[in-house]
Short mmCIF file of C-alpha atoms and ligand atoms in Angstrom, two decimals:
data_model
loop_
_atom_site.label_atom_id
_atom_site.label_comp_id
_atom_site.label_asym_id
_atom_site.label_seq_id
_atom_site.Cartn_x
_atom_site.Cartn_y
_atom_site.Cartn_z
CA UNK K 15 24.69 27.00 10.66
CA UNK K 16 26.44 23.82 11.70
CA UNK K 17 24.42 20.61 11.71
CA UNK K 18 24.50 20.16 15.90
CA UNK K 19 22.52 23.65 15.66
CA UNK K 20 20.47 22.94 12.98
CA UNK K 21 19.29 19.34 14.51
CA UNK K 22 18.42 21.58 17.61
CA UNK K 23 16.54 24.74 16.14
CA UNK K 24 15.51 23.64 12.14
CA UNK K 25 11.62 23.89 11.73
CA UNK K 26 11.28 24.25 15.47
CA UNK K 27 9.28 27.26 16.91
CA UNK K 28 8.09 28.30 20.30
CA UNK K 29 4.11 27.13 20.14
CA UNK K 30 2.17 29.95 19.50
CA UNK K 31 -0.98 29.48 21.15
CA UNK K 32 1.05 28.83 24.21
CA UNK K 33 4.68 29.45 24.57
CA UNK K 34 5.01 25.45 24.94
CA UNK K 35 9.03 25.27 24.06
CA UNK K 36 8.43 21.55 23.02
CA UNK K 37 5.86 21.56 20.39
CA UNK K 38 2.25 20.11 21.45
CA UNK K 39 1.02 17.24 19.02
CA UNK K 40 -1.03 18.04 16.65
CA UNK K 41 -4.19 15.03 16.51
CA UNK K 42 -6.37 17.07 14.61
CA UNK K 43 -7.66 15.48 11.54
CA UNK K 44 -9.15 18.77 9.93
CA UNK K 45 -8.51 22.40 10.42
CA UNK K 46 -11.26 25.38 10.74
CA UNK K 47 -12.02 27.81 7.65
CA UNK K 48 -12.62 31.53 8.40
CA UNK K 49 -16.10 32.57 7.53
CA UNK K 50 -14.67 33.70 3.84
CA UNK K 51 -14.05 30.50 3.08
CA UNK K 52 -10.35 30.70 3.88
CA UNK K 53 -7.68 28.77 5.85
CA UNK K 54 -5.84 30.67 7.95
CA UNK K 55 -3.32 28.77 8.96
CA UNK K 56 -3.00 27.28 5.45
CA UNK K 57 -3.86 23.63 7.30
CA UNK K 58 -6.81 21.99 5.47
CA UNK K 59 -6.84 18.45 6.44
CA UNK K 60 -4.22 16.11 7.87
CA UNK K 61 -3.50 13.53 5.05
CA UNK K 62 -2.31 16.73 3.19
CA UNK K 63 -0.65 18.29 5.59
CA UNK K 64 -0.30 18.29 9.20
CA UNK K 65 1.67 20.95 11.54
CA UNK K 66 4.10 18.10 12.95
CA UNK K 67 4.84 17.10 9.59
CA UNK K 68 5.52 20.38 8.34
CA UNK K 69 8.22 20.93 11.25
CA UNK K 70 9.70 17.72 10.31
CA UNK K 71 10.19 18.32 6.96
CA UNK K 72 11.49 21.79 7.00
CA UNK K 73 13.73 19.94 9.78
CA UNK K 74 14.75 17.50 7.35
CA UNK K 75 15.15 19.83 4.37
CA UNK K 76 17.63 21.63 6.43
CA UNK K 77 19.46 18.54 7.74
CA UNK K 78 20.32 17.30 4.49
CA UNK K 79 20.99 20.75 2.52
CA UNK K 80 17.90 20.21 0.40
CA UNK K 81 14.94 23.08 -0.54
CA UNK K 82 12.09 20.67 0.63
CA UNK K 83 11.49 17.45 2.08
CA UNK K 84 8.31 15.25 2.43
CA UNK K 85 7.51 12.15 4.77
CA UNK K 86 6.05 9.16 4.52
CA UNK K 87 4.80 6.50 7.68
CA UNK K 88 8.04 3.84 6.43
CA UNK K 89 10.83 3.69 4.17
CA UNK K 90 9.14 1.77 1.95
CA UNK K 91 5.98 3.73 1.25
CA UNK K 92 8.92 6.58 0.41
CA UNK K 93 10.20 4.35 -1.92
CA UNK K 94 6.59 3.57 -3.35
CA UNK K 95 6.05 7.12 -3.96
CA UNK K 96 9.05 7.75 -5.74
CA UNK K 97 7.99 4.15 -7.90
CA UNK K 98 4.69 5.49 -8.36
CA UNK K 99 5.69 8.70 -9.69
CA UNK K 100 7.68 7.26 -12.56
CA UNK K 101 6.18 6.07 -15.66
CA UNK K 102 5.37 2.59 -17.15
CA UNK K 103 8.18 2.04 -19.38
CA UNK K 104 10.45 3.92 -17.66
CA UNK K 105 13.79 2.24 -16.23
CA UNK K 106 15.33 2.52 -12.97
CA UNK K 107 18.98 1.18 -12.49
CA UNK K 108 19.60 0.07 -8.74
CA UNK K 109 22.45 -1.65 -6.97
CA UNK K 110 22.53 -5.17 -7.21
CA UNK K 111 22.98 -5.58 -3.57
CA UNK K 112 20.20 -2.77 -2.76
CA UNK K 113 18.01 -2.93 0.33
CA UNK K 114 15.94 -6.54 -0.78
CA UNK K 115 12.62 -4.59 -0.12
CA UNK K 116 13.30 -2.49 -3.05
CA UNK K 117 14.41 -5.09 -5.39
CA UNK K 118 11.07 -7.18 -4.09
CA UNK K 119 8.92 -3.81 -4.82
CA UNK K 120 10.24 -3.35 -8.73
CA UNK K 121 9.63 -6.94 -9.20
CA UNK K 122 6.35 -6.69 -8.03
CA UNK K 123 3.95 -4.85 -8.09
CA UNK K 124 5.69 -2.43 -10.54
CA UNK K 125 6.54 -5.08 -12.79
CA UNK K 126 3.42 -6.00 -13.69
CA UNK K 127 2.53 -2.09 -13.94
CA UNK K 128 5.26 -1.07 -17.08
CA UNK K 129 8.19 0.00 -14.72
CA UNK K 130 11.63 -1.48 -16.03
CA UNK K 131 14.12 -1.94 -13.51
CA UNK K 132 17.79 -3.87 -13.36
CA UNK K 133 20.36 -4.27 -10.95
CA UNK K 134 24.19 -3.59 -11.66
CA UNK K 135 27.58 -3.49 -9.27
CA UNK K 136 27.19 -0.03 -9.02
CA UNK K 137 31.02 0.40 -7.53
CA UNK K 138 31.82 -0.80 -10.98
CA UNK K 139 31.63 2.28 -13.08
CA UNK K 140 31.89 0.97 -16.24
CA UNK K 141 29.28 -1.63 -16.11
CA UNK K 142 26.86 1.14 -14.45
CA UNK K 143 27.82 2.99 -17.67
CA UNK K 144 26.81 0.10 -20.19
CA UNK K 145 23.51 -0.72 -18.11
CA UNK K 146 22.00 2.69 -18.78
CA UNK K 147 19.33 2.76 -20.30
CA UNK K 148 18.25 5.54 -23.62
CA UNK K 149 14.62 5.53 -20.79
CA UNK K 150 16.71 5.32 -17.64
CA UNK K 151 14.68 8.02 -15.90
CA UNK K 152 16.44 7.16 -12.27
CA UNK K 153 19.79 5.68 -11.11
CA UNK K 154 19.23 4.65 -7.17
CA UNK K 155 22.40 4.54 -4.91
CA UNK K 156 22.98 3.03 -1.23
CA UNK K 157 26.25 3.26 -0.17
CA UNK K 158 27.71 1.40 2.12
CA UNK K 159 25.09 -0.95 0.80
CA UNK K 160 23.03 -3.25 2.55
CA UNK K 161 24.58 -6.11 3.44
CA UNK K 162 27.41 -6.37 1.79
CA UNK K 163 28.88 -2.59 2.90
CA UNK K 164 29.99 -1.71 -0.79
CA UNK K 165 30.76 1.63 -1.72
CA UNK K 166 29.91 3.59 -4.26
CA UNK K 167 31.43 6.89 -5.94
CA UNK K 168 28.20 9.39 -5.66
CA UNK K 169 30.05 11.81 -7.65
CA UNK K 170 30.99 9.60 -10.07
CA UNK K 171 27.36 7.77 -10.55
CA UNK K 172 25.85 11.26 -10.76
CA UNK K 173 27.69 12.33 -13.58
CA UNK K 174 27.14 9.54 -15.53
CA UNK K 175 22.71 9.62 -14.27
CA UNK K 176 23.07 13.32 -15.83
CA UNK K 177 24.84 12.48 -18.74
CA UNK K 178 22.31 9.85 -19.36
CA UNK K 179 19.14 12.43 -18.78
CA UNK K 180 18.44 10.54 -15.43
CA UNK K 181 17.82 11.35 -12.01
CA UNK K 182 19.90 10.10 -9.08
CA UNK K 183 18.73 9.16 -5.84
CA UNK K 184 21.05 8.32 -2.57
CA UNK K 185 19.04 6.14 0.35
CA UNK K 186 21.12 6.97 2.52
CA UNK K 187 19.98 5.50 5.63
CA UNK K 188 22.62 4.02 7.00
CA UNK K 189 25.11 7.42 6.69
CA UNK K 190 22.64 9.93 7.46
CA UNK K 191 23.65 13.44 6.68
CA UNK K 192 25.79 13.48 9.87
CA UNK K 193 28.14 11.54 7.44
CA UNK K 194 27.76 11.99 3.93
CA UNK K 195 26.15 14.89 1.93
CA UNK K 196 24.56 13.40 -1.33
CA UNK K 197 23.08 16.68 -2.14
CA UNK K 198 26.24 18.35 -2.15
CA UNK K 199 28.00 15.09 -4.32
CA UNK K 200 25.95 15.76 -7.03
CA UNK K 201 22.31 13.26 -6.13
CA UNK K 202 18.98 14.55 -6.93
CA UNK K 203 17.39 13.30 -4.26
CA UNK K 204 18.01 11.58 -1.00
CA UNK K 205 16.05 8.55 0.81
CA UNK K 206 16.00 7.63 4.00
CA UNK K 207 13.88 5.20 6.30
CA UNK K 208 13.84 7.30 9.35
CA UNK K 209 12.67 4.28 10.94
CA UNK K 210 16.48 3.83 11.62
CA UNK K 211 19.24 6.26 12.28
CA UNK K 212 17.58 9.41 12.45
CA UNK K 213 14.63 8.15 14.69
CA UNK K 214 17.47 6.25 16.59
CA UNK K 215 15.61 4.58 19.30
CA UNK K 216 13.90 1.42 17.51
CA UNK K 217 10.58 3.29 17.96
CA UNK K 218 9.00 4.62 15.13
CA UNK K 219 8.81 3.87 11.41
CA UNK K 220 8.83 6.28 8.74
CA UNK K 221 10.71 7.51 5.51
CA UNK K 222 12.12 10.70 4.00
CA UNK K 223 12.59 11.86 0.54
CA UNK K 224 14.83 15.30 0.06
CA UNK K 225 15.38 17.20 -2.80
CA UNK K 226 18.51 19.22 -3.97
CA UNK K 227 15.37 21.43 -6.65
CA UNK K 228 11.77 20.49 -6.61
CA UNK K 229 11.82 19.32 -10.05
CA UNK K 230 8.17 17.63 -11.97
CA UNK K 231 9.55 14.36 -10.74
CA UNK K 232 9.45 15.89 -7.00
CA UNK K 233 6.14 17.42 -7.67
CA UNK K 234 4.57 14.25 -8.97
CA UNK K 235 6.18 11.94 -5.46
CA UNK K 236 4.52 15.34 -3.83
CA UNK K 237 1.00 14.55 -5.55
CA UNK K 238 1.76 10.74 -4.71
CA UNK K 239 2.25 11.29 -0.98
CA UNK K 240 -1.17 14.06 -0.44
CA UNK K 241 -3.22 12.12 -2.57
CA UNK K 242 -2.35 8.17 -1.62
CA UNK K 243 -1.56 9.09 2.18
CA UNK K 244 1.27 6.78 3.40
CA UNK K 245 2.09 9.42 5.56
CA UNK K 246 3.28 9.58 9.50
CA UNK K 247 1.20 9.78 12.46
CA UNK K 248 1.58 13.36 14.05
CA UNK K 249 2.63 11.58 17.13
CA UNK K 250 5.52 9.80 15.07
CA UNK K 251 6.57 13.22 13.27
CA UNK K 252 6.85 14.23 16.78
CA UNK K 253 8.97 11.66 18.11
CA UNK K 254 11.36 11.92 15.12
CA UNK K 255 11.68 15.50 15.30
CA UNK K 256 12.45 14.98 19.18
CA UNK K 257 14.86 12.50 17.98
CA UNK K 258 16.67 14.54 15.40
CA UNK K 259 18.07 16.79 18.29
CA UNK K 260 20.66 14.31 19.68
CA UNK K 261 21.44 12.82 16.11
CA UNK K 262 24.98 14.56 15.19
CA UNK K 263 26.40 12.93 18.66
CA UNK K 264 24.33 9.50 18.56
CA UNK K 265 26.01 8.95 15.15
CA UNK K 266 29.24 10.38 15.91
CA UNK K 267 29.47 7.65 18.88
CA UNK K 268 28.15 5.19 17.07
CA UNK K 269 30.55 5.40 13.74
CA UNK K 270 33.43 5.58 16.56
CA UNK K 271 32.39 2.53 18.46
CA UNK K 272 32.28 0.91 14.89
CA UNK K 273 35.53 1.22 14.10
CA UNK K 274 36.62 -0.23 17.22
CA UNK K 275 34.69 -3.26 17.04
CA UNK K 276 35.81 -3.84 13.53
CA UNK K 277 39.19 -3.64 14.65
CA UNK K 278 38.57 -6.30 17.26
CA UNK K 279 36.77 -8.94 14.53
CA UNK K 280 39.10 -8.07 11.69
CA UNK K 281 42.15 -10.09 14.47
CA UNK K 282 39.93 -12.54 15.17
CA UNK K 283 40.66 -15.82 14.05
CA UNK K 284 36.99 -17.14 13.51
CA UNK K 285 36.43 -14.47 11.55
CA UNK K 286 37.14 -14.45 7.44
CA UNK K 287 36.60 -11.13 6.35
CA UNK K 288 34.82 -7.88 8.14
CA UNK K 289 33.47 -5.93 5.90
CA UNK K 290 33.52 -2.47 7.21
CA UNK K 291 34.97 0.27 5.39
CA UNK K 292 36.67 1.79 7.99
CA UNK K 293 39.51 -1.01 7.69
CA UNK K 294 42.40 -0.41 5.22
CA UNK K 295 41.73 -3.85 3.98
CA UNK K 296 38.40 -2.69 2.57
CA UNK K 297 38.28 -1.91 -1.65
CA UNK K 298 36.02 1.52 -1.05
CA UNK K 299 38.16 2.80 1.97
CA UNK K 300 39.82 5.42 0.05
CA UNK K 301 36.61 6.51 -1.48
CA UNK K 302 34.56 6.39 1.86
CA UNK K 303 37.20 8.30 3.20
CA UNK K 304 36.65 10.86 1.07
CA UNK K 305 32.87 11.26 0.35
CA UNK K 306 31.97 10.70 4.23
CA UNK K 307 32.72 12.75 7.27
CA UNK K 308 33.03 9.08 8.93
CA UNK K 309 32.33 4.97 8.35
CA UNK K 310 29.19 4.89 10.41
CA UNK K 311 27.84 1.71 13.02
CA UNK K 312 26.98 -1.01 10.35
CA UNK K 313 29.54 -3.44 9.63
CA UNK K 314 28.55 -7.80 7.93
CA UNK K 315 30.95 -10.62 9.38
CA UNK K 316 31.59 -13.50 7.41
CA UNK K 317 32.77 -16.61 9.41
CA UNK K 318 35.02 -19.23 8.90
CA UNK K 319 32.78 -22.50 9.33
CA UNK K 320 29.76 -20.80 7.21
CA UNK K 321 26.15 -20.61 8.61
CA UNK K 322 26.37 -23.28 11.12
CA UNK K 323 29.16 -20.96 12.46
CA UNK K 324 27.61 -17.80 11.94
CA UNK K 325 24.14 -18.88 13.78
CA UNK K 326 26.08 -20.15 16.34
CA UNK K 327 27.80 -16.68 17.06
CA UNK K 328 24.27 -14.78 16.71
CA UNK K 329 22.83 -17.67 19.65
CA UNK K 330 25.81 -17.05 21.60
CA UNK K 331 25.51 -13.01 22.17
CA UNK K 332 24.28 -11.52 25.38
CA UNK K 333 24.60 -8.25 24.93
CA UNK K 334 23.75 -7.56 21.44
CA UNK K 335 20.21 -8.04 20.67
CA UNK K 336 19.27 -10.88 17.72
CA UNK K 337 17.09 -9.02 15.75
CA UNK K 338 16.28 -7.17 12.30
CA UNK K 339 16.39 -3.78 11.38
CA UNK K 340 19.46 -1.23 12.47
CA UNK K 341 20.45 2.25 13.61
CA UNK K 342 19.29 2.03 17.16
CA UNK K 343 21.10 3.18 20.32
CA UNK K 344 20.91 -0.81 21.14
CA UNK K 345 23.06 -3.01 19.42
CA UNK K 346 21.43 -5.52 17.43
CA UNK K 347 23.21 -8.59 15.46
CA UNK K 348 21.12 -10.18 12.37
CA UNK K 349 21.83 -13.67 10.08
CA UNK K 350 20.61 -11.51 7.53
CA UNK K 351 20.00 -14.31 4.68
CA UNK K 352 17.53 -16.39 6.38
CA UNK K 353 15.51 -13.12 6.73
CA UNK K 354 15.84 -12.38 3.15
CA UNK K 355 14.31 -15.56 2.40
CA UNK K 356 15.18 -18.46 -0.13
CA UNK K 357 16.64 -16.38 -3.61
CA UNK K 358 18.74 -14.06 -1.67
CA UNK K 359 22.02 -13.20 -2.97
CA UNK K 360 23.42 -12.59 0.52
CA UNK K 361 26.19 -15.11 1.91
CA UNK K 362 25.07 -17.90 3.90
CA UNK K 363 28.01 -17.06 6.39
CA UNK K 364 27.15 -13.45 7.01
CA UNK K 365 25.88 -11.43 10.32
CA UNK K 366 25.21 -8.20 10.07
CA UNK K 367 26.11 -5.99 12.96
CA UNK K 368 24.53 -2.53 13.84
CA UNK K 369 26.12 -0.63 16.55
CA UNK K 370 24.64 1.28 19.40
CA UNK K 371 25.61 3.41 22.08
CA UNK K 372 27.24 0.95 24.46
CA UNK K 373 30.06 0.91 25.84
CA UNK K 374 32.25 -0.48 23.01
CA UNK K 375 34.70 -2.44 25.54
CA UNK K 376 31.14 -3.67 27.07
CA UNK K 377 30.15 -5.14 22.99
CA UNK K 378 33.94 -6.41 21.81
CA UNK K 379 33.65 -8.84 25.71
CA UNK K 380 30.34 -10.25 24.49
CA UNK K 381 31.18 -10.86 21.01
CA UNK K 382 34.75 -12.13 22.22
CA UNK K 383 32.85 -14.93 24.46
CA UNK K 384 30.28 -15.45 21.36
CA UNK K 385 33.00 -16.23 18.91
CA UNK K 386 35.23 -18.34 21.27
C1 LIG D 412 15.01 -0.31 6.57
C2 LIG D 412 15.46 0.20 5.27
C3 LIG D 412 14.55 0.56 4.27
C4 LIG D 412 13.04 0.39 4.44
O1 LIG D 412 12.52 1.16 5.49
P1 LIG D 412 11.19 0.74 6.32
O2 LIG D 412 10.96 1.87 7.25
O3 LIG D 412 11.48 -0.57 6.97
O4 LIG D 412 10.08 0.59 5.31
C5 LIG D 412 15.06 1.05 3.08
N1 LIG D 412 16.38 1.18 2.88
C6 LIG D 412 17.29 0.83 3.82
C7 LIG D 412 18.74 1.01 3.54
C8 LIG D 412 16.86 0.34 5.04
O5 LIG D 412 17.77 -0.02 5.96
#
């Protein structure tokens, strides 16, 4: 079935208790045991499993291509898992312009707990090549990265993970499967903090984590998430899987409004460089044009006249909202390395732009009368 469908129908039944077409939320903490000692409904207790999170991951599983799926109350604790799961001594090879809370997270805690971990330019094939590791048990890809919009061959970096005996994972948060199929280029696993696109209304946080084969490393995040608990809220499973229904044409719209806007800023003369890699101009365009189904809503400006310059654009907005985090159906502009804090690599003169379901002509007026 095509994804529109799938977003619709996947994991999604009639309630059977009542014939409720939208499913009821489930609060219950614990489930009842038949007199033999059995669970019927195979429900024991919510931290292990929970009938709104079982919808949502069989939605999500089916979303991304994958055989199973498990969720987590944020991005990060999804990322957590996936740390915890690994062993001390192991090595994990990540972008070295990866999502900062990652890069923060392998510092420390895991660290101090045994876990190796070192960033590389993972467009550059050759040095991802060199950095691997003879205990490189996982190779973790964003693409477009965060907030520099790089892009990276998933193909390409999952040949050389398997040639190296390691597994690779694809956050892919800001593409969602609407536009790019890691499962299908090769990835072990995909990421995502649901938090953003696929919750899509700035509403709810979670994460996602799903896999092409449960494999022991999948069974051991599984063990991580039952036993530790960072998992969702029924009531947020339930909002996300509401939220998944409108997600092929919220990020369809989005992507398209993108690309207009980045036309717009690439004329503009205040503006150095957009990096979006729907433009020509951009060094991954030929490879984002082939690996995704579109360029998606996130986009960085750099400015001529550097932060001052920058800060003054982000005060300037009316429209867009100043504010952190992405995917939304609002637009939302960030000055993303004051956020970061001090020992960020990220430019001084960069805003990062995520784009919403506006009227396009409505966001390219209030940025024109920002940047004049
Ligand atoms: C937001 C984000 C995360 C972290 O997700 P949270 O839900 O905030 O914990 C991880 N990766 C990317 C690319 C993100 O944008």
């Amino acid at each position: 079935m095509h994804i529109e469908t799938l977003a619709i129908h996947a994991g999604r039944q009639p309630d059977p208790a009542t014939g409720a077409i939208t499913t009821p939320i489930y609060l219950s903490t614990t489930f009842e045991r038949a007199p033999d000692g059995s669970y019927p409904n195979a429900h024991i207790y919510t931290r292990e499993s929970n009938p709104n999170r079982q919808m949502l991951e069989q939605a999500l599983a089916a979303l991304e291509g994958g055989t199973a799926a498990l969720t987590f109350a944020s991005g990060m604790a999804a990322i957590n898992a996936v740390a915890q799961a690994l062993k001390p001594g192991d090595h994990v090879l990540f972008p070295d312009d990866v999502y900062y809370g990652l890069r923060e997270l392998f510092r420390d805690p895991f660290g101090a707990w045994g876990l190796q971990a070192s960033a590389v330019d993972m467009t550059d094939l050759d040095a991802v090549k060199a950095a691997l590791r003879p205990n490189t048990a996982l190779v973790w890809v964003e693409t477009p990265s965060n907030p520099m919009v790089r892009i990276t061959d998933i193909a390409a970096v999952a040949a050389l993970a398997r040639g190296a005996g390691a597994q690779l994972v694809a956050d892919a948060t800001w593409t969602t499967p609407v536009l790019l199929r890691p499962l299908e280029l090769g990835a072990d696993m995909v990421m995502h903090a649901t938090t953003k696109y696929l919750g899509g209304h700035s509403d709810l946080l979670g994460g996602a984590l799903i896999a092409r084969e449960e494999t022991p490393l999948f069974e051991r995040i599984r063990h991580v998430q039952v036993l530790a608990g960072a998992v969702p809220s029924p009531f947020d499973c339930w909002l996300l899987l509401r939220s998944l229904q409108s997600l092929p044409y919220r990020v369809r719209a989005q992507s398209a409004h993108a690309g207009r806007i980045a036309e717009f800023l690439a004329e503009h003369p205040a503006v150095q460089v957009v990096n979006y890699p729907g433009l020509e101009s951009h060094p991954g365009h030929a490879i984002a044009a082939a690996q995704m189904a579109g360029f998606g809503a996130m986009m960085s400006i750099q400015m001529h006249g550097g932060e001052a310059a920058a800060m003054a654009v982000a005060a300037k907005v009316g429209l867009f909202t100043r504010g952190t985090s992405l995917g939304g159906v609002e637009s939302l502009i960030e000055h993303r390395a004051s956020v970061e804090g001090p020992d960020t690599p990220t430019p001084r003169d960069l805003l990062r732009l995520s784009i919403g379901l506006e009227h396009p002509d409505d966001l390219i007026a209030d940025l024109a009368q920002a940047l004049a």
